[in-house]
């Protein structure tokens, strides 16, 4: 019985020693893991803080137009495009500037404030705000541009560093017309009678005029008629003759009367003033004269006979 107990105790002692060794090993592994993690973090930190070799910055030039599309009329066809030059690099460089446009156009580059025409500009790297130039495009005096879009190109280069942009000049139409009486601004008209005269309408703009209507601001009781009363379309530079019939009121005073003729299209409007001197109908005075003559003849006949 004593021997059994001794063996049993020895067995439990061996188990406790084994368990102790295992726990000790686990504790050692824990410490080793902590130390390894510490060394890994130190290596990462040292690597991050270590000075690295400085690589040369890639040199680039970027063009950014402030207004890529500009509009102007045919008669005032001057187009100005401000462009920012964004240069990224390590040292200052000289860049060539070249602008080109349609045939018959003058295209060039100026400084930001248009003081001088330039073909080369020196740019400092990484400048903020970036340098700015202006591209100017205008047709030659001998060229009248048609309505539409025209492409302008700007190329900026220095060695292998290069960029280009395309700008758009939009020529828009102008709308105007003339309204001219054929003879003179002072005319004579007979009261209560049809009085015919002609009127010339001319499209003096660069765009087509549509739906031209005619009207008049006239004295009360007057009748003013136009033939035709409307023109559907009138191309640029084309004239058209209009017949105007003016019929003053029967009791219009014998003096000059002012009348305003109006031509109004969808795009523009024009007026012209006419002064018309009104005369009484000649037939009226003929009847008066005839009546007086008959009275005189009758009186002489009665007296002498």
XYZ file of C-alpha atoms in Angstrom:
305
model
C 0.000 0.000 0.000
C 2.862 2.337 0.877
C 4.632 1.406 -2.324
C 1.512 2.221 -4.361
C 1.194 5.661 -2.822
C 4.834 6.427 -3.466
C 4.506 5.499 -7.136
C 1.353 7.542 -7.449
C 3.064 10.601 -5.963
C 6.060 10.201 -8.244
C 3.745 10.041 -11.251
C 2.033 13.276 -10.252
C 5.397 14.948 -9.639
C 6.535 14.026 -13.124
C 3.321 15.443 -14.558
C 3.755 18.718 -12.718
C 7.361 19.008 -13.889
C 6.295 18.400 -17.489
C 3.515 20.964 -17.171
C 5.937 23.417 -15.690
C 8.353 22.904 -18.550
C 5.548 23.442 -21.067
C 4.397 26.607 -19.351
C 7.963 27.812 -19.212
C 8.351 27.143 -22.913
C 5.138 29.061 -23.644
C 6.361 31.950 -21.576
C 9.688 31.899 -23.421
C 7.888 31.863 -26.773
C 5.844 34.850 -25.672
C 8.960 36.771 -24.755
C 10.662 35.797 -28.011
C 7.620 36.983 -30.005
C 7.615 40.324 -28.232
C 11.349 40.800 -28.853
C 10.973 39.836 -32.533
C 8.079 42.262 -32.988
C 10.141 45.003 -31.357
C 13.071 44.414 -33.711
C 10.738 44.422 -36.745
C 9.249 47.753 -35.691
C 12.727 49.206 -35.181
C 13.804 48.092 -38.648
C 10.699 49.682 -40.238
C 11.220 52.920 -38.310
C 14.912 53.142 -39.196
C 14.125 52.434 -42.853
C 11.461 55.150 -42.934
C 13.733 57.736 -41.329
C 16.824 56.891 -43.346
C 17.745 59.525 -45.982
C 16.871 58.442 -49.484
C 18.616 59.449 -52.699
C 16.830 62.485 -54.266
C 15.528 61.680 -57.743
C 15.488 64.394 -60.418
C 11.971 65.787 -61.040
C 10.550 65.073 -64.474
C 10.379 68.285 -66.503
C 7.005 69.051 -68.060
C 5.176 72.036 -69.537
C 1.382 72.312 -69.416
C -0.729 74.926 -71.217
C -4.045 75.981 -69.706
C -6.199 78.517 -71.603
C -8.346 80.827 -69.498
C -10.863 81.187 -72.351
C -10.479 78.380 -74.924
C -13.277 79.819 -77.107
C -13.703 83.548 -77.847
C -16.419 85.235 -79.940
C -16.235 88.435 -81.981
C -18.156 89.988 -84.853
C -17.040 90.239 -88.461
C -16.266 93.956 -88.213
C -14.433 93.676 -84.873
C -12.699 90.346 -85.402
C -9.929 90.598 -82.791
C -9.540 87.516 -80.581
C -7.495 87.431 -77.361
C -6.720 84.169 -75.524
C -4.935 84.343 -72.112
C -2.931 81.131 -71.527
C -1.142 79.956 -68.346
C 2.240 78.218 -68.765
C 2.735 75.646 -65.973
C 6.370 74.489 -65.929
C 7.481 71.697 -63.563
C 11.179 71.021 -63.308
C 14.457 71.666 -61.461
C 15.877 74.696 -63.216
C 14.803 77.700 -65.269
C 14.400 77.165 -69.004
C 13.803 79.196 -72.162
C 10.723 78.100 -74.095
C 9.879 78.858 -77.735
C 6.368 80.179 -78.420
C 4.694 79.591 -81.768
C 1.108 80.515 -82.672
C -0.574 79.672 -85.974
C -4.031 80.285 -87.424
C -6.090 80.243 -90.622
C -4.708 81.478 -93.914
C -4.866 85.265 -94.148
C -4.905 85.761 -90.370
C -2.299 87.494 -88.207
C -1.527 85.337 -85.169
C 1.107 86.121 -82.524
C 1.949 85.905 -78.801
C 2.296 88.861 -76.448
C 3.265 89.340 -72.840
C 0.562 89.188 -70.215
C -0.192 92.887 -70.513
C 0.212 92.980 -74.329
C 3.119 95.377 -74.201
C 5.379 93.458 -76.560
C 5.215 90.615 -79.054
C 7.323 87.663 -77.877
C 8.587 84.405 -79.381
C 10.681 83.137 -76.416
C 9.934 83.210 -72.699
C 12.030 82.173 -69.691
C 10.101 80.128 -67.142
C 11.016 79.445 -63.528
C 10.150 75.936 -62.318
C 7.115 75.298 -60.122
C 6.135 78.970 -60.061
C 2.827 79.937 -58.490
C 0.855 81.574 -59.883
C 2.202 80.383 -63.223
C 3.425 82.675 -65.977
C 0.781 83.856 -68.428
C 0.881 84.998 -72.060
C -1.764 86.082 -74.562
C -2.414 84.678 -78.013
C -3.764 87.347 -80.393
C -5.518 86.385 -83.629
C -7.070 88.769 -86.146
C -7.858 88.587 -89.875
C -5.760 90.702 -92.220
C -7.393 93.991 -93.301
C -7.950 92.541 -96.760
C -9.768 89.493 -95.380
C -13.437 89.574 -94.383
C -13.955 86.339 -92.443
C -17.094 84.344 -92.978
C -19.287 83.455 -90.039
C -18.041 80.300 -88.295
C -15.347 78.719 -86.096
C -11.612 79.135 -86.746
C -8.855 77.110 -85.065
C -5.800 78.767 -83.486
C -2.850 76.635 -82.294
C -0.210 77.507 -79.676
C 2.940 75.364 -79.318
C 5.394 75.875 -76.420
C 8.639 73.865 -76.456
C 12.153 73.629 -75.027
C 14.145 70.708 -76.354
C 12.086 67.570 -75.787
C 9.712 69.342 -73.390
C 6.634 70.315 -75.337
C 2.902 70.994 -75.120
C 0.292 72.457 -77.464
C -3.323 73.585 -77.295
C -6.040 74.391 -79.806
C -8.090 77.555 -79.350
C -11.309 78.510 -81.134
C -12.129 81.928 -82.611
C -15.851 82.248 -83.333
C -16.859 84.892 -85.890
C -20.441 85.934 -85.175
C -22.720 87.894 -87.544
C -23.640 91.556 -87.238
C -27.179 92.704 -87.888
C -28.053 96.119 -89.296
C -30.148 97.603 -92.073
C -30.701 100.914 -93.829
C -34.097 102.384 -94.653
C -33.845 105.118 -97.289
C -36.566 106.902 -99.278
C -35.678 106.854 -102.960
C -36.009 110.601 -103.662
C -35.681 112.892 -100.685
C -36.840 113.261 -97.124
C -39.207 116.115 -98.023
C -42.103 115.207 -100.282
C -45.412 116.685 -101.302
C -48.668 114.828 -100.930
C -52.276 115.626 -101.710
C -54.847 115.289 -98.968
C -57.376 112.479 -99.325
C -55.496 111.068 -102.324
C -53.123 108.146 -102.856
C -49.504 109.335 -103.015
C -46.943 106.763 -104.151
C -43.216 106.736 -103.510
C -40.523 104.064 -103.100
C -38.338 103.053 -100.191
C -35.052 101.109 -100.311
C -34.241 98.535 -97.625
C -30.637 97.288 -97.491
C -29.050 94.654 -95.261
C -25.812 96.349 -94.181
C -24.781 93.639 -91.691
C -22.976 90.334 -92.187
C -25.841 88.041 -91.197
C -29.118 87.268 -92.926
C -32.173 89.215 -91.771
C -35.502 87.426 -91.445
C -39.146 88.425 -91.163
C -38.749 92.152 -91.932
C -42.028 93.976 -91.208
C -42.906 97.546 -92.187
C -45.018 100.046 -90.288
C -45.369 103.797 -89.765
C -45.973 106.267 -86.978
C -48.275 108.719 -88.756
C -50.618 111.645 -88.058
C -54.108 110.749 -86.977
C -56.421 109.810 -89.822
C -53.635 109.062 -92.305
C -53.370 105.786 -94.189
C -49.907 104.323 -94.927
C -49.569 101.041 -96.841
C -46.447 99.048 -97.840
C -46.032 96.690 -100.778
C -44.811 94.152 -99.892
C -45.777 94.472 -96.233
C -43.086 91.946 -95.209
C -39.825 90.473 -96.513
C -39.198 86.899 -95.363
C -35.405 86.887 -95.876
C -32.773 89.422 -96.899
C -29.179 88.271 -97.323
C -26.195 90.367 -96.271
C -25.422 93.202 -98.701
C -28.710 92.831 -100.604
C -31.186 95.680 -101.212
C -34.933 95.526 -101.791
C -37.297 98.239 -103.022
C -40.596 98.796 -101.233
C -43.573 100.768 -102.579
C -45.237 103.058 -100.049
C -48.689 104.579 -100.441
C -49.498 107.581 -98.223
C -53.013 108.979 -98.051
C -53.333 112.042 -95.757
C -56.666 112.763 -94.121
C -59.056 115.017 -96.059
C -58.863 117.881 -93.574
C -55.097 117.920 -93.129
C -53.508 121.340 -92.673
C -51.393 122.720 -95.510
C -47.967 122.405 -93.888
C -45.160 119.911 -93.291
C -46.134 116.817 -91.335
C -43.611 114.394 -89.800
C -43.959 110.671 -90.304
C -41.705 107.846 -89.046
C -41.200 104.765 -91.214
C -40.179 101.579 -89.390
C -38.519 98.374 -90.606
C -38.288 95.670 -87.942
C -36.617 92.281 -88.458
C -36.193 89.415 -86.019
C -32.601 90.534 -85.420
C -32.659 94.347 -85.586
C -34.798 97.433 -86.144
C -34.389 100.663 -88.128
C -36.420 103.865 -88.512
C -36.330 106.881 -90.769
C -38.205 110.191 -90.541
C -39.961 111.805 -93.493
C -41.449 115.288 -93.714
C -44.436 115.517 -96.039
C -45.998 118.762 -97.175
C -49.724 118.315 -97.667
C -51.593 120.212 -100.391
C -55.324 120.393 -100.857
C -56.703 118.557 -103.890
C -56.371 120.585 -107.107
C -59.904 119.687 -108.119
C -61.233 121.582 -105.117
C -59.586 124.820 -106.248
C -60.766 124.240 -109.814
C -64.349 124.040 -108.608
C -63.879 127.173 -106.489
C -62.325 129.001 -109.429
C -65.093 127.878 -111.759
C -67.779 128.987 -109.315
C -66.171 132.417 -108.932
C -65.895 132.776 -112.700
C -69.560 131.934 -113.144
C -70.544 134.450 -110.476
C -68.506 137.187 -112.157
C -69.966 136.408 -115.573
C -73.479 136.349 -114.160
C -72.978 139.676 -112.390
C -71.667 141.394 -115.553
C -74.547 139.995 -117.580
C -77.134 141.221 -115.082
C -75.603 144.726 -114.874
C -75.117 145.425 -118.553
C -78.189 143.748 -119.862
